[in-house]
Coordinates of C-alpha atoms and ligand atoms in Angstrom, one line a residue:
M149 CA -53.0 191.2 56.9
S150 CA -55.4 194.2 56.3
L151 CA -57.8 194.6 58.8
E152 CA -60.2 195.0 56.8
V153 CA -60.4 191.0 56.0
S154 CA -58.4 189.6 58.1
Q155 CA -60.3 191.2 61.5
K156 CA -64.0 189.9 60.0
I157 CA -62.8 186.2 59.5
T158 CA -64.7 184.3 62.3
V159 CA -63.5 180.7 63.3
Q160 CA -65.0 177.9 64.4
K161 CA -62.9 175.4 65.6
V162 CA -63.3 171.5 66.0
K163 CA -63.9 169.8 69.1
N164 CA -61.3 166.6 68.3
S165 CA -58.5 166.6 65.6
K166 CA -58.0 164.1 63.1
I167 CA -54.3 165.1 62.8
N168 CA -53.6 161.9 64.7
Q169 CA -55.3 159.4 62.6
V170 CA -53.0 160.4 59.8
D171 CA -49.4 158.7 58.9
F172 CA -47.3 161.7 57.9
N173 CA -44.5 159.2 56.4
N174 CA -46.8 157.4 53.6
L175 CA -48.9 160.2 52.7
P176 CA -51.0 159.4 49.2
F177 CA -51.4 163.0 46.9
G178 CA -54.7 164.6 47.6
Q179 CA -56.6 161.8 49.5
Q180 CA -56.7 163.2 53.0
Y181 CA -57.4 166.6 54.3
T182 CA -57.3 168.6 57.2
D183 CA -59.5 169.3 60.3
H184 CA -60.3 173.0 59.1
M185 CA -62.2 175.1 56.0
L186 CA -62.1 178.6 54.5
V187 CA -66.0 179.1 53.2
C188 CA -66.8 182.5 51.9
D189 CA -70.4 183.1 50.5
Y190 CA -71.1 185.2 47.8
E191 CA -74.4 186.8 47.5
N192 CA -76.9 190.0 46.8
G193 CA -73.6 190.9 44.8
K194 CA -71.4 190.9 47.1
W195 CA -68.9 188.6 49.3
N196 CA -69.6 188.0 52.9
A197 CA -67.2 187.8 55.7
P198 CA -64.7 184.2 55.2
K199 CA -65.8 181.3 57.8
I200 CA -63.3 179.3 58.9
V201 CA -65.1 176.0 59.9
P202 CA -65.0 172.2 60.3
Y203 CA -64.3 170.4 57.5
E204 CA -67.1 168.4 56.6
A205 CA -69.4 167.8 53.8
I206 CA -71.4 170.4 52.6
S207 CA -75.5 171.0 51.6
L208 CA -76.7 171.7 48.4
D209 CA -80.0 172.4 46.2
P210 CA -80.2 169.4 43.7
S211 CA -81.1 172.5 41.6
A212 CA -78.2 173.9 42.4
K213 CA -76.8 175.6 39.3
I214 CA -73.5 173.4 40.1
F215 CA -75.0 170.1 38.7
H216 CA -76.2 171.3 35.5
Y217 CA -74.3 174.4 34.4
G218 CA -70.6 173.5 35.6
Q219 CA -69.8 177.1 36.6
S220 CA -67.0 175.6 38.7
V221 CA -63.1 176.9 38.9
F222 CA -60.1 175.8 41.1
E223 CA -56.6 176.3 41.8
G224 CA -53.9 174.1 42.8
M225 CA -50.8 175.5 45.2
K226 CA -48.8 173.9 47.7
A227 CA -47.4 175.2 51.7
Y228 CA -44.0 173.6 52.5
K229 CA -42.7 174.0 55.8
D230 CA -38.7 174.6 56.5
E231 CA -36.5 173.1 58.5
H232 CA -37.0 176.4 61.1
D233 CA -40.7 175.3 60.5
A234 CA -41.2 178.4 58.8
I235 CA -44.1 177.9 56.8
W236 CA -43.6 179.6 52.8
L237 CA -46.1 179.5 49.5
F238 CA -45.0 179.9 45.8
R239 CA -45.9 182.7 43.9
P240 CA -49.5 182.7 45.2
L241 CA -50.2 185.7 44.2
D242 CA -50.4 184.2 40.6
N243 CA -53.0 181.7 41.6
Q244 CA -54.9 184.5 42.9
K245 CA -55.1 186.8 39.8
R246 CA -55.7 183.7 37.8
L247 CA -58.6 182.4 40.4
N248 CA -60.0 185.4 38.8
I249 CA -59.6 185.1 34.7
S250 CA -61.3 182.0 35.2
S251 CA -64.1 183.2 37.2
K252 CA -64.7 186.2 34.7
R253 CA -64.7 183.6 31.5
L254 CA -67.4 181.3 33.3
A255 CA -69.4 184.6 34.3
M256 CA -68.7 184.0 37.5
P257 CA -67.7 186.6 40.1
E258 CA -64.1 187.6 40.8
L259 CA -62.5 187.9 44.6
P260 CA -60.7 190.2 45.7
E261 CA -57.4 189.6 46.7
A262 CA -57.6 190.1 50.7
Y263 CA -60.2 187.4 50.8
F264 CA -57.6 185.1 48.9
M265 CA -54.8 185.7 50.7
E266 CA -56.2 186.8 53.9
G267 CA -58.2 184.0 54.1
L268 CA -55.4 181.7 53.0
E269 CA -53.0 183.0 55.3
A270 CA -55.7 182.9 58.7
L271 CA -56.3 179.0 57.6
L272 CA -52.5 178.1 57.4
L273 CA -51.6 179.6 60.2
L274 CA -54.7 177.4 62.4
E275 CA -53.4 174.0 60.2
K276 CA -49.8 174.7 60.4
D277 CA -49.1 170.9 62.0
W278 CA -50.5 169.4 59.1
I279 CA -47.7 170.8 56.3
P280 CA -45.8 167.8 56.8
T281 CA -42.0 168.1 56.4
T282 CA -40.8 164.5 55.7
K283 CA -39.4 164.9 52.2
D284 CA -40.7 165.9 48.7
S285 CA -44.4 166.6 51.0
S286 CA -46.5 169.6 51.2
L287 CA -49.6 170.5 52.4
Y288 CA -51.7 170.7 49.2
V289 CA -53.8 173.9 49.1
R290 CA -57.0 173.9 46.8
P291 CA -59.0 177.2 46.7
F292 CA -62.4 176.5 44.4
I293 CA -65.3 178.7 43.7
F294 CA -68.9 177.6 42.3
A295 CA -72.0 177.8 42.0
S296 CA -74.1 176.9 44.7
G297 CA -77.5 179.4 43.8
N298 CA -80.8 177.2 42.9
G299 CA -82.5 176.9 39.7
F300 CA -82.9 174.7 36.1
H301 CA -83.1 177.7 33.9
A302 CA -79.6 178.1 32.5
S303 CA -78.1 181.4 33.3
P304 CA -75.4 182.4 35.8
S305 CA -76.2 181.6 39.4
D306 CA -76.7 184.9 42.0
K307 CA -75.2 182.5 44.6
Y308 CA -71.3 181.1 44.8
K309 CA -69.2 179.4 47.6
F310 CA -65.6 180.1 47.9
I311 CA -63.7 177.2 49.5
I312 CA -60.3 176.6 50.2
A313 CA -59.3 172.5 51.7
F314 CA -55.7 171.7 52.6
S315 CA -54.8 167.9 51.9
P316 CA -51.5 166.5 53.5
S317 CA -49.5 165.1 50.5
G318 CA -46.3 163.0 49.5
P319 CA -44.9 163.3 46.6
Y320 CA -46.9 163.3 43.3
F321 CA -45.9 159.7 41.5
G322 CA -46.4 159.4 37.9
G323 CA -44.4 156.7 37.5
E324 CA -42.0 156.5 34.3
L325 CA -44.9 158.2 32.2
K326 CA -45.8 156.9 28.3
V327 CA -47.8 159.6 26.6
L328 CA -50.1 158.9 23.6
I329 CA -50.3 162.3 21.0
E330 CA -54.1 162.7 20.6
Q331 CA -55.3 162.7 17.0
K332 CA -58.9 162.8 17.3
Y333 CA -60.1 164.9 20.6
S334 CA -59.4 168.3 21.7
R335 CA -59.1 169.5 25.4
S336 CA -60.0 173.3 24.1
A337 CA -60.7 175.7 21.1
N338 CA -60.0 178.8 19.6
G339 CA -62.6 180.8 22.0
G340 CA -63.0 178.3 24.4
V341 CA -62.3 178.0 28.6
G342 CA -58.5 175.6 27.7
F343 CA -56.8 179.0 29.7
A344 CA -59.7 178.9 32.5
K345 CA -59.0 176.7 35.8
A346 CA -62.6 175.3 34.9
G347 CA -63.9 171.7 36.2
G348 CA -65.7 171.1 33.6
N349 CA -62.0 171.1 31.0
Y350 CA -60.8 168.1 33.1
A351 CA -64.5 166.4 32.3
A352 CA -63.8 166.6 28.9
Q353 CA -59.8 165.1 29.5
F354 CA -61.4 162.1 31.0
Y355 CA -62.8 159.7 28.2
P356 CA -60.0 160.2 25.9
T357 CA -57.3 160.0 28.7
N358 CA -59.3 156.5 29.9
L359 CA -58.8 155.4 26.0
A360 CA -55.1 156.5 25.5
I361 CA -54.9 154.3 29.1
Q362 CA -56.9 151.0 27.6
K363 CA -53.9 151.1 24.8
G364 CA -50.9 151.3 27.5
Y365 CA -50.1 155.0 27.3
Q366 CA -50.7 156.9 31.0
Q367 CA -51.2 160.5 29.6
V368 CA -52.5 162.2 26.5
I369 CA -50.0 164.7 24.5
W370 CA -52.8 167.3 23.5
T371 CA -52.4 168.7 20.0
D372 CA -54.5 172.1 18.8
D373 CA -58.3 171.1 17.3
T374 CA -58.2 172.3 14.4
T375 CA -54.9 170.2 12.4
H376 CA -53.6 168.1 15.7
E377 CA -50.3 169.1 14.1
Y378 CA -49.3 170.7 17.1
I379 CA -47.9 170.1 20.6
E380 CA -49.7 172.0 23.1
E381 CA -49.8 170.2 27.1
A382 CA -49.2 167.2 28.2
G383 CA -52.7 166.0 29.9
A384 CA -53.1 168.9 33.0
M385 CA -49.8 169.8 32.7
N386 CA -47.4 172.1 30.0
I387 CA -45.0 170.1 28.3
F388 CA -41.5 171.0 27.4
I389 CA -39.1 169.5 24.5
R390 CA -35.9 169.4 24.8
I391 CA -34.3 169.3 21.1
N392 CA -30.6 169.0 21.3
D393 CA -30.1 171.6 24.0
V394 CA -33.2 174.3 23.1
L395 CA -36.2 173.9 25.4
I396 CA -39.2 174.4 23.4
T397 CA -42.6 175.2 25.1
A398 CA -45.4 175.9 23.0
P399 CA -47.1 180.4 23.4
T400 CA -49.7 180.0 26.2
S401 CA -52.9 181.0 24.3
D402 CA -57.0 180.3 24.6
R403 CA -56.0 176.5 24.7
I404 CA -53.5 176.6 26.8
L405 CA -53.1 177.5 30.6
D406 CA -50.7 179.6 31.8
G407 CA -48.9 177.9 34.4
I408 CA -46.8 178.8 37.1
T409 CA -44.7 176.3 37.0
R410 CA -44.1 176.9 33.1
K411 CA -43.3 180.2 33.4
S412 CA -41.5 179.3 36.1
I413 CA -38.8 176.7 34.7
I414 CA -38.6 179.5 31.6
E415 CA -37.3 182.1 33.9
L416 CA -35.0 179.2 35.7
A417 CA -33.9 178.3 32.3
K418 CA -32.7 181.0 30.8
D419 CA -31.4 182.4 34.1
Q420 CA -28.5 180.3 33.1
G421 CA -28.2 180.5 29.6
I422 CA -30.0 177.5 28.9
S423 CA -31.6 178.8 25.5
V424 CA -35.6 178.6 25.8
E425 CA -37.9 179.3 22.5
V426 CA -41.7 179.7 23.5
R427 CA -43.5 178.7 19.8
N428 CA -45.0 176.4 18.3
I429 CA -43.5 172.8 17.5
S430 CA -45.4 170.5 15.0
V431 CA -45.2 166.3 15.6
H432 CA -43.6 166.2 12.6
E433 CA -40.3 168.1 13.9
L434 CA -40.7 165.9 17.0
I435 CA -40.8 162.7 15.3
K436 CA -37.6 164.0 13.1
A437 CA -35.8 164.8 16.2
S438 CA -36.2 161.6 17.4
E439 CA -35.1 159.8 14.1
N440 CA -32.5 162.0 13.9
G441 CA -31.2 161.9 17.9
S442 CA -31.5 165.4 18.3
L443 CA -34.5 165.2 20.8
K444 CA -33.2 164.5 24.7
E445 CA -36.2 165.1 27.0
M446 CA -39.4 165.9 26.7
F447 CA -41.5 167.2 30.7
G448 CA -44.9 167.9 31.8
A449 CA -44.8 170.8 34.3
G450 CA -46.9 172.0 36.9
T451 CA -48.0 172.2 40.4
A452 CA -48.8 168.7 41.1
A453 CA -45.8 166.6 40.4
V454 CA -43.9 169.8 39.2
I455 CA -41.5 168.4 36.7
S456 CA -43.3 164.5 35.2
P457 CA -40.2 163.2 32.3
I458 CA -41.8 161.5 29.5
A459 CA -40.0 158.0 29.0
G460 CA -41.7 157.7 25.5
F461 CA -45.0 158.3 23.5
G462 CA -47.3 157.1 20.7
Y463 CA -47.9 158.5 17.8
Q464 CA -50.1 156.6 14.4
E465 CA -49.5 153.3 15.9
R466 CA -45.4 153.5 16.6
D467 CA -43.6 154.0 19.6
Y468 CA -40.8 156.7 20.2
T469 CA -38.2 156.0 23.3
L470 CA -36.5 159.3 25.0
P471 CA -32.5 158.4 25.7
E472 CA -31.7 158.0 29.4
L473 CA -29.5 160.8 30.2
N474 CA -27.5 161.6 33.2
T475 CA -28.0 164.8 33.3
S476 CA -31.8 165.8 32.6
Y477 CA -32.7 169.6 32.3
A478 CA -36.4 167.9 34.1
A479 CA -33.9 167.2 37.2
T480 CA -31.5 170.0 37.1
L481 CA -34.5 172.7 37.4
K482 CA -37.2 170.3 39.1
K483 CA -34.0 170.3 41.8
Q484 CA -33.8 174.1 41.5
I485 CA -37.9 175.1 41.9
T486 CA -37.8 172.5 44.8
D487 CA -35.0 174.2 46.5
I488 CA -36.7 177.9 46.3
Q489 CA -40.2 176.2 47.6
Y490 CA -38.9 174.9 50.3
N491 CA -36.4 177.8 51.3
R492 CA -33.4 175.6 50.4
S493 CA -31.7 178.0 48.1
A494 CA -32.0 181.7 47.8
D495 CA -35.1 182.9 45.6
K496 CA -33.4 186.0 43.5
F497 CA -36.6 186.1 41.9
G498 CA -38.4 187.0 44.9
W499 CA -40.8 183.9 44.3
R500 CA -41.3 182.8 47.6
Y501 CA -44.3 184.3 50.2
G502 CA -43.9 183.4 53.7
V503 CA -46.8 183.1 56.3
K504 CA -47.0 184.5 59.6
Ligands
PLP141 C1 -52.9 173.6 36.4 C2 -52.9 173.6 35.0 C3 -51.5 173.4 34.9 C4 -49.9 173.6 35.4 O1 -50.4 175.4 36.2 P1 -49.3 175.2 37.3 O2 -49.6 176.8 37.1 O3 -48.0 175.0 37.2 O4 -49.8 174.0 38.2 C5 -51.1 173.1 33.1 N1 -52.2 173.2 32.4 C6 -53.3 172.4 33.2 C7 -54.5 172.7 32.0 C8 -53.5 172.5 33.6 O5 -54.9 172.6 34.4

């Protein structure tokens, strides 16, 4: 740790830990929180020293800009503990950089790398007993920044809060995923904020997703906003489509989030000789591949679920089913990524980050 930030972090500990109230063998995803959180305030044009304080409710003025103008960005990461109780993160500097990319787009101040990394590491070391070791469990890490300054005037806030909170979490259970290819609504547009991890992007997804759920699907496959002909993302995950033995994913753009799981899958797949095409893929091509039997797999990719296999999709009142495979790319790649994350295999790409 560099001396500038870590020496300034103040720590106020809880009197009584909640850890004994948590059933680590039966953890839902993201619903219980650890004893402490990191809070860092931005005011007068600079970030103050981070504080570690008890996890508790925060108080805001009703005029706080977050409520009215939605300046809010976040990240999603995980911390893992291996069998020797060593703590690991997965490509955390990519999350740090992406948080700033998101902030910039929403006219929010960027956070220096040391505040993010040293704050995160200090909090992880304090909360290390909360990192679950049961299978497929991890400590979900949620860094976020929002506008805490006051005023009904529609302009960027002059105050912000950066917070990191942790949630000990079991596997993200998606179940059999049936998805609907969206033909009306869009989650993003050219020149918009689709590439940013902005809270409002999620708000905009909920209504069309609810409509799909009412029709018996669990998720929406987002298509491009102008023609709805090209496949972009699967809910809040990036999407991969396997036709014969080629893995296809859409290129990142203004409209598509640059997922860390996505880019790790691309590298891992290429490394073992799977051919990967980063290109636009149309709904027409997908339907044709389904009809002629060359469509083998579809899956979503993101930190929470890592890889979510898609069992079927709906398009224009018809349902299409994916074949059941004995050995899927989804299962193979998921095992390879999680083996790296949990320090069960070599890390030839240098993705693991040890917290000491
Ligand atoms: C967070 C997110 C992803 C996945 O990104 P990861 O870095 O792999 O977790 C994909 N799409 C959207 C829209 C997201 O918000």
